[in-house]
Amino acid sequence: MNLEFLIPIVLFVCITYAIKAVVDARVRRQMVESNGSQELVRSIVESEEARRRHGSLRWGVVLVALGIGFTAISAQGLDHITPATLAILLIATGLGNLAYFLLARKLAA
């Protein structure tokens, strides 16, 4: 399998992520240096941390649901891409997103 086409895509993603990290760090530093209120800085840092945790939770739940979907496909002996295999994966992804939504609501309460 020839995967050479992935090299520019991965390079682009890495460069984009590096630029985002640098910009975020610079914005945080400017907030701290501008003598903003301590409460504002703390609330921004806490909201970023909560958003990061929720992002990890969402990906974790969706990937587990997709793993269950792939297991179901394998258990049924489906070897080719058919509408049934795609339906199983779409249902697993949807259920994973719904499970995340319910978990996030439960954590917020």
PDB file of N, CA and C in Angstrom:
ATOM      1  N   MET A   1       0.843  -1.171   0.000  1.00  0.00           N
ATOM      2  CA  MET A   1       0.000   0.000   0.000  1.00  0.00           C
ATOM      3  C   MET A   1       0.896   1.244   0.000  1.00  0.00           C
ATOM      4  N   ASN A   2       0.609   2.158  -0.891  1.00  0.00           N
ATOM      5  CA  ASN A   2       1.418   3.360  -1.046  1.00  0.00           C
ATOM      6  C   ASN A   2       0.806   4.491  -0.222  1.00  0.00           C
ATOM      7  N   LEU A   3       1.505   4.911   0.826  1.00  0.00           N
ATOM      8  CA  LEU A   3       0.990   5.938   1.730  1.00  0.00           C
ATOM      9  C   LEU A   3       1.756   7.252   1.624  1.00  0.00           C
ATOM     10  N   GLU A   4       2.456   7.453   0.519  1.00  0.00           N
ATOM     11  CA  GLU A   4       3.263   8.661   0.373  1.00  0.00           C
ATOM     12  C   GLU A   4       2.420   9.936   0.352  1.00  0.00           C
ATOM     13  N   PHE A   5       1.164   9.828  -0.042  1.00  0.00           N
ATOM     14  CA  PHE A   5       0.308  11.002  -0.088  1.00  0.00           C
ATOM     15  C   PHE A   5       0.003  11.541   1.307  1.00  0.00           C
ATOM     16  N   LEU A   6       0.208  10.724   2.356  1.00  0.00           N
ATOM     17  CA  LEU A   6      -0.066  11.166   3.717  1.00  0.00           C
ATOM     18  C   LEU A   6       0.994  12.124   4.267  1.00  0.00           C
ATOM     19  N   ILE A   7       2.182  12.080   3.695  1.00  0.00           N
ATOM     20  CA  ILE A   7       3.279  12.909   4.221  1.00  0.00           C
ATOM     21  C   ILE A   7       2.932  14.396   4.203  1.00  0.00           C
ATOM     22  N   PRO A   8       2.478  14.984   3.090  1.00  0.00           N
ATOM     23  CA  PRO A   8       2.144  16.414   3.133  1.00  0.00           C
ATOM     24  C   PRO A   8       0.968  16.728   4.062  1.00  0.00           C
ATOM     25  N   ILE A   9       0.020  15.817   4.160  1.00  0.00           N
ATOM     26  CA  ILE A   9      -1.130  16.051   5.029  1.00  0.00           C
ATOM     27  C   ILE A   9      -0.690  16.091   6.488  1.00  0.00           C
ATOM     28  N   VAL A  10       0.124  15.122   6.887  1.00  0.00           N
ATOM     29  CA  VAL A  10       0.611  15.068   8.271  1.00  0.00           C
ATOM     30  C   VAL A  10       1.500  16.278   8.560  1.00  0.00           C
ATOM     31  N   LEU A  11       2.322  16.664   7.607  1.00  0.00           N
ATOM     32  CA  LEU A  11       3.176  17.842   7.779  1.00  0.00           C
ATOM     33  C   LEU A  11       2.333  19.092   7.987  1.00  0.00           C
ATOM     34  N   PHE A  12       1.281  19.249   7.196  1.00  0.00           N
ATOM     35  CA  PHE A  12       0.392  20.405   7.334  1.00  0.00           C
ATOM     36  C   PHE A  12      -0.267  20.424   8.706  1.00  0.00           C
ATOM     37  N   VAL A  13      -0.750  19.274   9.163  1.00  0.00           N
ATOM     38  CA  VAL A  13      -1.403  19.189  10.475  1.00  0.00           C
ATOM     39  C   VAL A  13      -0.412  19.547  11.584  1.00  0.00           C
ATOM     40  N   CYS A  14       0.810  19.049  11.491  1.00  0.00           N
ATOM     41  CA  CYS A  14       1.823  19.337  12.516  1.00  0.00           C
ATOM     42  C   CYS A  14       2.173  20.822  12.549  1.00  0.00           C
ATOM     43  N   ILE A  15       2.336  21.433  11.393  1.00  0.00           N
ATOM     44  CA  ILE A  15       2.654  22.862  11.339  1.00  0.00           C
ATOM     45  C   ILE A  15       1.499  23.683  11.899  1.00  0.00           C
ATOM     46  N   THR A  16       0.283  23.324  11.536  1.00  0.00           N
ATOM     47  CA  THR A  16      -0.889  24.043  12.041  1.00  0.00           C
ATOM     48  C   THR A  16      -0.989  23.938  13.553  1.00  0.00           C
ATOM     49  N   TYR A  17      -0.759  22.744  14.092  1.00  0.00           N
ATOM     50  CA  TYR A  17      -0.829  22.555  15.537  1.00  0.00           C
ATOM     51  C   TYR A  17       0.267  23.357  16.243  1.00  0.00           C
ATOM     52  N   ALA A  18       1.459  23.387  15.678  1.00  0.00           N
ATOM     53  CA  ALA A  18       2.562  24.147  16.285  1.00  0.00           C
ATOM     54  C   ALA A  18       2.242  25.637  16.304  1.00  0.00           C
ATOM     55  N   ILE A  19       1.693  26.151  15.213  1.00  0.00           N
ATOM     56  CA  ILE A  19       1.326  27.568  15.167  1.00  0.00           C
ATOM     57  C   ILE A  19       0.250  27.867  16.197  1.00  0.00           C
ATOM     58  N   LYS A  20      -0.746  27.002  16.314  1.00  0.00           N
ATOM     59  CA  LYS A  20      -1.814  27.201  17.299  1.00  0.00           C
ATOM     60  C   LYS A  20      -1.261  27.206  18.717  1.00  0.00           C
ATOM     61  N   ALA A  21      -0.347  26.294  19.010  1.00  0.00           N
ATOM     62  CA  ALA A  21       0.234  26.230  20.357  1.00  0.00           C
ATOM     63  C   ALA A  21       1.010  27.505  20.678  1.00  0.00           C
ATOM     64  N   VAL A  22       1.778  28.008  19.714  1.00  0.00           N
ATOM     65  CA  VAL A  22       2.555  29.227  19.934  1.00  0.00           C
ATOM     66  C   VAL A  22       1.630  30.429  20.135  1.00  0.00           C
ATOM     67  N   VAL A  23       0.606  30.545  19.328  1.00  0.00           N
ATOM     68  CA  VAL A  23      -0.330  31.670  19.454  1.00  0.00           C
ATOM     69  C   VAL A  23      -1.063  31.607  20.788  1.00  0.00           C
ATOM     70  N   ASP A  24      -1.523  30.430  21.189  1.00  0.00           N
ATOM     71  CA  ASP A  24      -2.202  30.301  22.482  1.00  0.00           C
ATOM     72  C   ASP A  24      -1.291  30.678  23.642  1.00  0.00           C
ATOM     73  N   ALA A  25      -0.039  30.237  23.588  1.00  0.00           N
ATOM     74  CA  ALA A  25       0.911  30.568  24.658  1.00  0.00           C
ATOM     75  C   ALA A  25       1.174  32.076  24.701  1.00  0.00           C
ATOM     76  N   ARG A  26       1.298  32.685  23.543  1.00  0.00           N
ATOM     77  CA  ARG A  26       1.552  34.133  23.498  1.00  0.00           C
ATOM     78  C   ARG A  26       0.364  34.911  24.043  1.00  0.00           C
ATOM     79  N   VAL A  27      -0.847  34.501  23.728  1.00  0.00           N
ATOM     80  CA  VAL A  27      -2.042  35.181  24.228  1.00  0.00           C
ATOM     81  C   VAL A  27      -2.117  35.050  25.742  1.00  0.00           C
ATOM     82  N   ARG A  28      -1.847  33.851  26.264  1.00  0.00           N
ATOM     83  CA  ARG A  28      -1.853  33.671  27.729  1.00  0.00           C
ATOM     84  C   ARG A  28      -0.806  34.566  28.391  1.00  0.00           C
ATOM     85  N   ARG A  29       0.379  34.629  27.817  1.00  0.00           N
ATOM     86  CA  ARG A  29       1.449  35.449  28.390  1.00  0.00           C
ATOM     87  C   ARG A  29       1.060  36.921  28.394  1.00  0.00           C
ATOM     88  N   GLN A  30       0.445  37.389  27.296  1.00  0.00           N
ATOM     89  CA  GLN A  30       0.030  38.789  27.242  1.00  0.00           C
ATOM     90  C   GLN A  30      -1.062  39.088  28.258  1.00  0.00           C
ATOM     91  N   MET A  31      -1.942  38.121  28.510  1.00  0.00           N
ATOM     92  CA  MET A  31      -2.975  38.334  29.526  1.00  0.00           C
ATOM     93  C   MET A  31      -2.360  38.485  30.904  1.00  0.00           C
ATOM     94  N   VAL A  32      -1.391  37.649  31.199  1.00  0.00           N
ATOM     95  CA  VAL A  32      -0.750  37.721  32.512  1.00  0.00           C
ATOM     96  C   VAL A  32       0.046  39.013  32.651  1.00  0.00           C
ATOM     97  N   GLU A  33       0.763  39.420  31.603  1.00  0.00           N
ATOM     98  CA  GLU A  33       1.583  40.632  31.663  1.00  0.00           C
ATOM     99  C   GLU A  33       0.762  41.911  31.659  1.00  0.00           C
ATOM    100  N   SER A  34      -0.485  41.854  31.168  1.00  0.00           N
ATOM    101  CA  SER A  34      -1.297  43.065  31.090  1.00  0.00           C
ATOM    102  C   SER A  34      -1.949  43.414  32.420  1.00  0.00           C
ATOM    103  N   ASN A  35      -1.574  42.680  33.461  1.00  0.00           N
ATOM    104  CA  ASN A  35      -2.113  42.910  34.800  1.00  0.00           C
ATOM    105  C   ASN A  35      -3.631  42.811  34.825  1.00  0.00           C
ATOM    106  N   GLY A  36      -4.156  41.852  34.080  1.00  0.00           N
ATOM    107  CA  GLY A  36      -5.594  41.585  34.130  1.00  0.00           C
ATOM    108  C   GLY A  36      -5.950  41.025  35.492  1.00  0.00           C
ATOM    109  N   SER A  37      -7.205  41.025  35.786  1.00  0.00           N
ATOM    110  CA  SER A  37      -7.611  40.538  37.099  1.00  0.00           C
ATOM    111  C   SER A  37      -7.254  39.060  37.237  1.00  0.00           C
ATOM    112  N   GLN A  38      -6.844  38.717  38.423  1.00  0.00           N
ATOM    113  CA  GLN A  38      -6.438  37.332  38.712  1.00  0.00           C
ATOM    114  C   GLN A  38      -7.602  36.380  38.475  1.00  0.00           C
ATOM    115  N   GLU A  39      -8.802  36.831  38.798  1.00  0.00           N
ATOM    116  CA  GLU A  39      -9.995  35.989  38.633  1.00  0.00           C
ATOM    117  C   GLU A  39     -10.264  35.718  37.149  1.00  0.00           C
ATOM    118  N   LEU A  40     -10.056  36.708  36.297  1.00  0.00           N
ATOM    119  CA  LEU A  40     -10.269  36.525  34.858  1.00  0.00           C
ATOM    120  C   LEU A  40      -9.278  35.526  34.292  1.00  0.00           C
ATOM    121  N   VAL A  41      -8.013  35.661  34.640  1.00  0.00           N
ATOM    122  CA  VAL A  41      -6.982  34.744  34.160  1.00  0.00           C
ATOM    123  C   VAL A  41      -7.280  33.330  34.643  1.00  0.00           C
ATOM    124  N   ARG A  42      -7.646  33.187  35.909  1.00  0.00           N
ATOM    125  CA  ARG A  42      -7.951  31.866  36.470  1.00  0.00           C
ATOM    126  C   ARG A  42      -9.150  31.236  35.755  1.00  0.00           C
ATOM    127  N   SER A  43     -10.195  32.019  35.504  1.00  0.00           N
ATOM    128  CA  SER A  43     -11.382  31.459  34.848  1.00  0.00           C
ATOM    129  C   SER A  43     -11.077  31.039  33.410  1.00  0.00           C
ATOM    130  N   ILE A  44     -10.240  31.788  32.711  1.00  0.00           N
ATOM    131  CA  ILE A  44      -9.870  31.423  31.340  1.00  0.00           C
ATOM    132  C   ILE A  44      -9.057  30.140  31.334  1.00  0.00           C
ATOM    133  N   VAL A  45      -8.091  30.024  32.242  1.00  0.00           N
ATOM    134  CA  VAL A  45      -7.267  28.814  32.312  1.00  0.00           C
ATOM    135  C   VAL A  45      -8.120  27.606  32.683  1.00  0.00           C
ATOM    136  N   GLU A  46      -9.042  27.770  33.637  1.00  0.00           N
ATOM    137  CA  GLU A  46      -9.911  26.666  34.035  1.00  0.00           C
ATOM    138  C   GLU A  46     -10.854  26.251  32.912  1.00  0.00           C
ATOM    139  N   SER A  47     -11.372  27.224  32.153  1.00  0.00           N
ATOM    140  CA  SER A  47     -12.274  26.867  31.057  1.00  0.00           C
ATOM    141  C   SER A  47     -11.525  26.144  29.945  1.00  0.00           C
ATOM    142  N   GLU A  48     -10.269  26.541  29.684  1.00  0.00           N
ATOM    143  CA  GLU A  48      -9.462  25.831  28.687  1.00  0.00           C
ATOM    144  C   GLU A  48      -9.187  24.395  29.135  1.00  0.00           C
ATOM    145  N   GLU A  49      -8.902  24.223  30.407  1.00  0.00           N
ATOM    146  CA  GLU A  49      -8.640  22.877  30.936  1.00  0.00           C
ATOM    147  C   GLU A  49      -9.893  22.008  30.845  1.00  0.00           C
ATOM    148  N   ALA A  50     -11.046  22.572  31.177  1.00  0.00           N
ATOM    149  CA  ALA A  50     -12.300  21.821  31.089  1.00  0.00           C
ATOM    150  C   ALA A  50     -12.601  21.460  29.636  1.00  0.00           C
ATOM    151  N   ARG A  51     -12.348  22.379  28.712  1.00  0.00           N
ATOM    152  CA  ARG A  51     -12.589  22.102  27.293  1.00  0.00           C
ATOM    153  C   ARG A  51     -11.679  20.991  26.795  1.00  0.00           C
ATOM    154  N   ARG A  52     -10.444  21.000  27.251  1.00  0.00           N
ATOM    155  CA  ARG A  52      -9.491  19.952  26.863  1.00  0.00           C
ATOM    156  C   ARG A  52      -9.937  18.588  27.412  1.00  0.00           C
ATOM    157  N   ARG A  53     -10.375  18.572  28.664  1.00  0.00           N
ATOM    158  CA  ARG A  53     -10.858  17.322  29.258  1.00  0.00           C
ATOM    159  C   ARG A  53     -12.082  16.800  28.528  1.00  0.00           C
ATOM    160  N   HIS A  54     -13.005  17.689  28.200  1.00  0.00           N
ATOM    161  CA  HIS A  54     -14.207  17.272  27.494  1.00  0.00           C
ATOM    162  C   HIS A  54     -13.875  16.777  26.087  1.00  0.00           C
ATOM    163  N   GLY A  55     -12.895  17.381  25.446  1.00  0.00           N
ATOM    164  CA  GLY A  55     -12.469  16.901  24.133  1.00  0.00           C
ATOM    165  C   GLY A  55     -11.889  15.501  24.215  1.00  0.00           C
ATOM    166  N   SER A  56     -11.080  15.262  25.236  1.00  0.00           N
ATOM    167  CA  SER A  56     -10.519  13.922  25.435  1.00  0.00           C
ATOM    168  C   SER A  56     -11.612  12.912  25.743  1.00  0.00           C
ATOM    169  N   LEU A  57     -12.565  13.307  26.568  1.00  0.00           N
ATOM    170  CA  LEU A  57     -13.674  12.415  26.895  1.00  0.00           C
ATOM    171  C   LEU A  57     -14.480  12.077  25.642  1.00  0.00           C
ATOM    172  N   ARG A  58     -14.756  13.087  24.822  1.00  0.00           N
ATOM    173  CA  ARG A  58     -15.542  12.841  23.607  1.00  0.00           C
ATOM    174  C   ARG A  58     -14.830  11.873  22.678  1.00  0.00           C
ATOM    175  N   TRP A  59     -13.538  12.127  22.417  1.00  0.00           N
ATOM    176  CA  TRP A  59     -12.794  11.233  21.527  1.00  0.00           C
ATOM    177  C   TRP A  59     -12.707   9.830  22.106  1.00  0.00           C
ATOM    178  N   GLY A  60     -12.512   9.733  23.404  1.00  0.00           N
ATOM    179  CA  GLY A  60     -12.431   8.421  24.029  1.00  0.00           C
ATOM    180  C   GLY A  60     -13.718   7.638  23.875  1.00  0.00           C
ATOM    181  N   VAL A  61     -14.841   8.283  24.137  1.00  0.00           N
ATOM    182  CA  VAL A  61     -16.135   7.595  24.043  1.00  0.00           C
ATOM    183  C   VAL A  61     -16.424   7.210  22.594  1.00  0.00           C
ATOM    184  N   VAL A  62     -16.178   8.119  21.652  1.00  0.00           N
ATOM    185  CA  VAL A  62     -16.460   7.825  20.247  1.00  0.00           C
ATOM    186  C   VAL A  62     -15.546   6.711  19.727  1.00  0.00           C
ATOM    187  N   LEU A  63     -14.274   6.733  20.099  1.00  0.00           N
ATOM    188  CA  LEU A  63     -13.369   5.685  19.630  1.00  0.00           C
ATOM    189  C   LEU A  63     -13.710   4.325  20.235  1.00  0.00           C
ATOM    190  N   VAL A  64     -14.146   4.304  21.484  1.00  0.00           N
ATOM    191  CA  VAL A  64     -14.585   3.028  22.073  1.00  0.00           C
ATOM    192  C   VAL A  64     -15.824   2.524  21.331  1.00  0.00           C
ATOM    193  N   ALA A  65     -16.749   3.415  21.029  1.00  0.00           N
ATOM    194  CA  ALA A  65     -17.950   3.003  20.298  1.00  0.00           C
ATOM    195  C   ALA A  65     -17.584   2.492  18.904  1.00  0.00           C
ATOM    196  N   LEU A  66     -16.643   3.147  18.233  1.00  0.00           N
ATOM    197  CA  LEU A  66     -16.204   2.661  16.921  1.00  0.00           C
ATOM    198  C   LEU A  66     -15.510   1.317  17.036  1.00  0.00           C
ATOM    199  N   GLY A  67     -14.741   1.118  18.094  1.00  0.00           N
ATOM    200  CA  GLY A  67     -14.115  -0.183  18.321  1.00  0.00           C
ATOM    201  C   GLY A  67     -15.160  -1.271  18.481  1.00  0.00           C
ATOM    202  N   ILE A  68     -16.227  -0.956  19.201  1.00  0.00           N
ATOM    203  CA  ILE A  68     -17.320  -1.921  19.354  1.00  0.00           C
ATOM    204  C   ILE A  68     -17.975  -2.174  17.995  1.00  0.00           C
ATOM    205  N   GLY A  69     -18.115  -1.113  17.192  1.00  0.00           N
ATOM    206  CA  GLY A  69     -18.681  -1.282  15.858  1.00  0.00           C
ATOM    207  C   GLY A  69     -17.826  -2.177  14.978  1.00  0.00           C
ATOM    208  N   PHE A  70     -16.501  -1.971  15.002  1.00  0.00           N
ATOM    209  CA  PHE A  70     -15.608  -2.826  14.222  1.00  0.00           C
ATOM    210  C   PHE A  70     -15.641  -4.267  14.727  1.00  0.00           C
ATOM    211  N   THR A  71     -15.778  -4.428  16.041  1.00  0.00           N
ATOM    212  CA  THR A  71     -15.892  -5.777  16.597  1.00  0.00           C
ATOM    213  C   THR A  71     -17.165  -6.453  16.100  1.00  0.00           C
ATOM    214  N   ALA A  72     -18.259  -5.695  16.052  1.00  0.00           N
ATOM    215  CA  ALA A  72     -19.519  -6.248  15.551  1.00  0.00           C
ATOM    216  C   ALA A  72     -19.396  -6.632  14.080  1.00  0.00           C
ATOM    217  N   ILE A  73     -18.708  -5.808  13.299  1.00  0.00           N
ATOM    218  CA  ILE A  73     -18.495  -6.120  11.882  1.00  0.00           C
ATOM    219  C   ILE A  73     -17.682  -7.400  11.745  1.00  0.00           C
ATOM    220  N   SER A  74     -16.638  -7.518  12.536  1.00  0.00           N
ATOM    221  CA  SER A  74     -15.792  -8.706  12.481  1.00  0.00           C
ATOM    222  C   SER A  74     -16.549  -9.944  12.932  1.00  0.00           C
ATOM    223  N   ALA A  75     -17.378  -9.796  13.961  1.00  0.00           N
ATOM    224  CA  ALA A  75     -18.130 -10.939  14.477  1.00  0.00           C
ATOM    225  C   ALA A  75     -19.148 -11.453  13.459  1.00  0.00           C
ATOM    226  N   GLN A  76     -19.642 -10.548  12.623  1.00  0.00           N
ATOM    227  CA  GLN A  76     -20.607 -10.959  11.611  1.00  0.00           C
ATOM    228  C   GLN A  76     -19.940 -11.486  10.348  1.00  0.00           C
ATOM    229  N   GLY A  77     -18.624 -11.414  10.302  1.00  0.00           N
ATOM    230  CA  GLY A  77     -17.895 -11.943   9.159  1.00  0.00           C
ATOM    231  C   GLY A  77     -17.968 -11.069   7.918  1.00  0.00           C
ATOM    232  N   LEU A  78     -18.243  -9.792   8.082  1.00  0.00           N
ATOM    233  CA  LEU A  78     -18.305  -8.882   6.940  1.00  0.00           C
ATOM    234  C   LEU A  78     -16.883  -8.461   6.572  1.00  0.00           C
ATOM    235  N   ASP A  79     -16.457  -8.845   5.380  1.00  0.00           N
ATOM    236  CA  ASP A  79     -15.087  -8.567   4.963  1.00  0.00           C
ATOM    237  C   ASP A  79     -14.977  -7.390   4.003  1.00  0.00           C
ATOM    238  N   HIS A  80     -16.076  -6.999   3.382  1.00  0.00           N
ATOM    239  CA  HIS A  80     -16.044  -5.948   2.373  1.00  0.00           C
ATOM    240  C   HIS A  80     -16.870  -4.763   2.843  1.00  0.00           C
ATOM    241  N   ILE A  81     -16.574  -3.630   2.243  1.00  0.00           N
ATOM    242  CA  ILE A  81     -17.353  -2.436   2.566  1.00  0.00           C
ATOM    243  C   ILE A  81     -18.701  -2.550   1.867  1.00  0.00           C
ATOM    244  N   THR A  82     -19.725  -2.619   2.662  1.00  0.00           N
ATOM    245  CA  THR A  82     -21.090  -2.694   2.166  1.00  0.00           C
ATOM    246  C   THR A  82     -21.913  -1.650   2.911  1.00  0.00           C
ATOM    247  N   PRO A  83     -23.120  -1.390   2.451  1.00  0.00           N
ATOM    248  CA  PRO A  83     -23.969  -0.462   3.214  1.00  0.00           C
ATOM    249  C   PRO A  83     -24.179  -0.906   4.660  1.00  0.00           C
ATOM    250  N   ALA A  84     -24.201  -2.203   4.903  1.00  0.00           N
ATOM    251  CA  ALA A  84     -24.382  -2.695   6.276  1.00  0.00           C
ATOM    252  C   ALA A  84     -23.182  -2.342   7.154  1.00  0.00           C
ATOM    253  N   THR A  85     -21.966  -2.489   6.627  1.00  0.00           N
ATOM    254  CA  THR A  85     -20.789  -2.153   7.438  1.00  0.00           C
ATOM    255  C   THR A  85     -20.729  -0.656   7.706  1.00  0.00           C
ATOM    256  N   LEU A  86     -21.049   0.143   6.692  1.00  0.00           N
ATOM    257  CA  LEU A  86     -21.068   1.591   6.910  1.00  0.00           C
ATOM    258  C   LEU A  86     -22.147   1.980   7.913  1.00  0.00           C
ATOM    259  N   ALA A  87     -23.300   1.319   7.843  1.00  0.00           N
ATOM    260  CA  ALA A  87     -24.376   1.615   8.792  1.00  0.00           C
ATOM    261  C   ALA A  87     -23.949   1.289  10.221  1.00  0.00           C
ATOM    262  N   ILE A  88     -23.276   0.167  10.387  1.00  0.00           N
ATOM    263  CA  ILE A  88     -22.811  -0.204  11.730  1.00  0.00           C
ATOM    264  C   ILE A  88     -21.847   0.847  12.268  1.00  0.00           C
ATOM    265  N   LEU A  89     -20.920   1.307  11.432  1.00  0.00           N
ATOM    266  CA  LEU A  89     -19.955   2.314  11.880  1.00  0.00           C
ATOM    267  C   LEU A  89     -20.629   3.656  12.164  1.00  0.00           C
ATOM    268  N   LEU A  90     -21.585   4.049  11.323  1.00  0.00           N
ATOM    269  CA  LEU A  90     -22.299   5.310  11.568  1.00  0.00           C
ATOM    270  C   LEU A  90     -23.142   5.237  12.835  1.00  0.00           C
ATOM    271  N   ILE A  91     -23.789   4.104  13.057  1.00  0.00           N
ATOM    272  CA  ILE A  91     -24.577   3.930  14.284  1.00  0.00           C
ATOM    273  C   ILE A  91     -23.665   3.962  15.509  1.00  0.00           C
ATOM    274  N   ALA A  92     -22.511   3.303  15.417  1.00  0.00           N
ATOM    275  CA  ALA A  92     -21.568   3.306  16.545  1.00  0.00           C
ATOM    276  C   ALA A  92     -21.074   4.722  16.827  1.00  0.00           C
ATOM    277  N   THR A  93     -20.780   5.483  15.773  1.00  0.00           N
ATOM    278  CA  THR A  93     -20.322   6.866  15.967  1.00  0.00           C
ATOM    279  C   THR A  93     -21.425   7.710  16.596  1.00  0.00           C
ATOM    280  N   GLY A  94     -22.646   7.561  16.112  1.00  0.00           N
ATOM    281  CA  GLY A  94     -23.767   8.304  16.683  1.00  0.00           C
ATOM    282  C   GLY A  94     -24.010   7.947  18.134  1.00  0.00           C
ATOM    283  N   LEU A  95     -23.962   6.658  18.447  1.00  0.00           N
ATOM    284  CA  LEU A  95     -24.147   6.240  19.840  1.00  0.00           C
ATOM    285  C   LEU A  95     -23.017   6.757  20.727  1.00  0.00           C
ATOM    286  N   GLY A  96     -21.798   6.789  20.195  1.00  0.00           N
ATOM    287  CA  GLY A  96     -20.679   7.332  20.959  1.00  0.00           C
ATOM    288  C   GLY A  96     -20.866   8.808  21.260  1.00  0.00           C
ATOM    289  N   ASN A  97     -21.347   9.570  20.272  1.00  0.00           N
ATOM    290  CA  ASN A  97     -21.606  10.995  20.504  1.00  0.00           C
ATOM    291  C   ASN A  97     -22.745  11.200  21.490  1.00  0.00           C
ATOM    292  N   LEU A  98     -23.782  10.384  21.402  1.00  0.00           N
ATOM    293  CA  LEU A  98     -24.873  10.483  22.375  1.00  0.00           C
ATOM    294  C   LEU A  98     -24.397  10.126  23.780  1.00  0.00           C
ATOM    295  N   ALA A  99     -23.561   9.100  23.892  1.00  0.00           N
ATOM    296  CA  ALA A  99     -23.016   8.727  25.203  1.00  0.00           C
ATOM    297  C   ALA A  99     -22.166   9.856  25.764  1.00  0.00           C
ATOM    298  N   TYR A 100     -21.366  10.497  24.913  1.00  0.00           N
ATOM    299  CA  TYR A 100     -20.571  11.645  25.370  1.00  0.00           C
ATOM    300  C   TYR A 100     -21.488  12.749  25.869  1.00  0.00           C
ATOM    301  N   PHE A 101     -22.533  13.048  25.113  1.00  0.00           N
ATOM    302  CA  PHE A 101     -23.458  14.110  25.507  1.00  0.00           C
ATOM    303  C   PHE A 101     -24.051  13.836  26.882  1.00  0.00           C
ATOM    304  N   LEU A 102     -24.473  12.601  27.104  1.00  0.00           N
ATOM    305  CA  LEU A 102     -25.052  12.238  28.399  1.00  0.00           C
ATOM    306  C   LEU A 102     -24.018  12.330  29.523  1.00  0.00           C
ATOM    307  N   LEU A 103     -22.795  11.858  29.251  1.00  0.00           N
ATOM    308  CA  LEU A 103     -21.731  11.955  30.267  1.00  0.00           C
ATOM    309  C   LEU A 103     -21.386  13.419  30.573  1.00  0.00           C
ATOM    310  N   ALA A 104     -21.300  14.239  29.536  1.00  0.00           N
ATOM    311  CA  ALA A 104     -20.958  15.662  29.752  1.00  0.00           C
ATOM    312  C   ALA A 104     -22.049  16.351  30.555  1.00  0.00           C
ATOM    313  N   ARG A 105     -23.311  16.031  30.271  1.00  0.00           N
ATOM    314  CA  ARG A 105     -24.409  16.621  31.038  1.00  0.00           C
ATOM    315  C   ARG A 105     -24.370  16.184  32.488  1.00  0.00           C
ATOM    316  N   LYS A 106     -24.041  14.901  32.694  1.00  0.00           N
ATOM    317  CA  LYS A 106     -23.960  14.376  34.058  1.00  0.00           C
ATOM    318  C   LYS A 106     -22.809  15.026  34.832  1.00  0.00           C
ATOM    319  N   LEU A 107     -21.661  15.257  34.148  1.00  0.00           N
ATOM    320  CA  LEU A 107     -20.513  15.880  34.795  1.00  0.00           C
ATOM    321  C   LEU A 107     -20.779  17.354  35.109  1.00  0.00           C
ATOM    322  N   ALA A 108     -21.565  18.032  34.267  1.00  0.00           N
ATOM    323  CA  ALA A 108     -21.839  19.448  34.478  1.00  0.00           C
ATOM    324  C   ALA A 108     -22.814  19.665  35.616  1.00  0.00           C
ATOM    325  N   ALA A 109     -23.631  18.671  35.894  1.00  0.00           N
ATOM    326  CA  ALA A 109     -24.654  18.837  36.951  1.00  0.00           C
ATOM    327  C   ALA A 109     -24.084  18.672  38.327  1.00  0.00           C
TER     328      ALA A 109
END
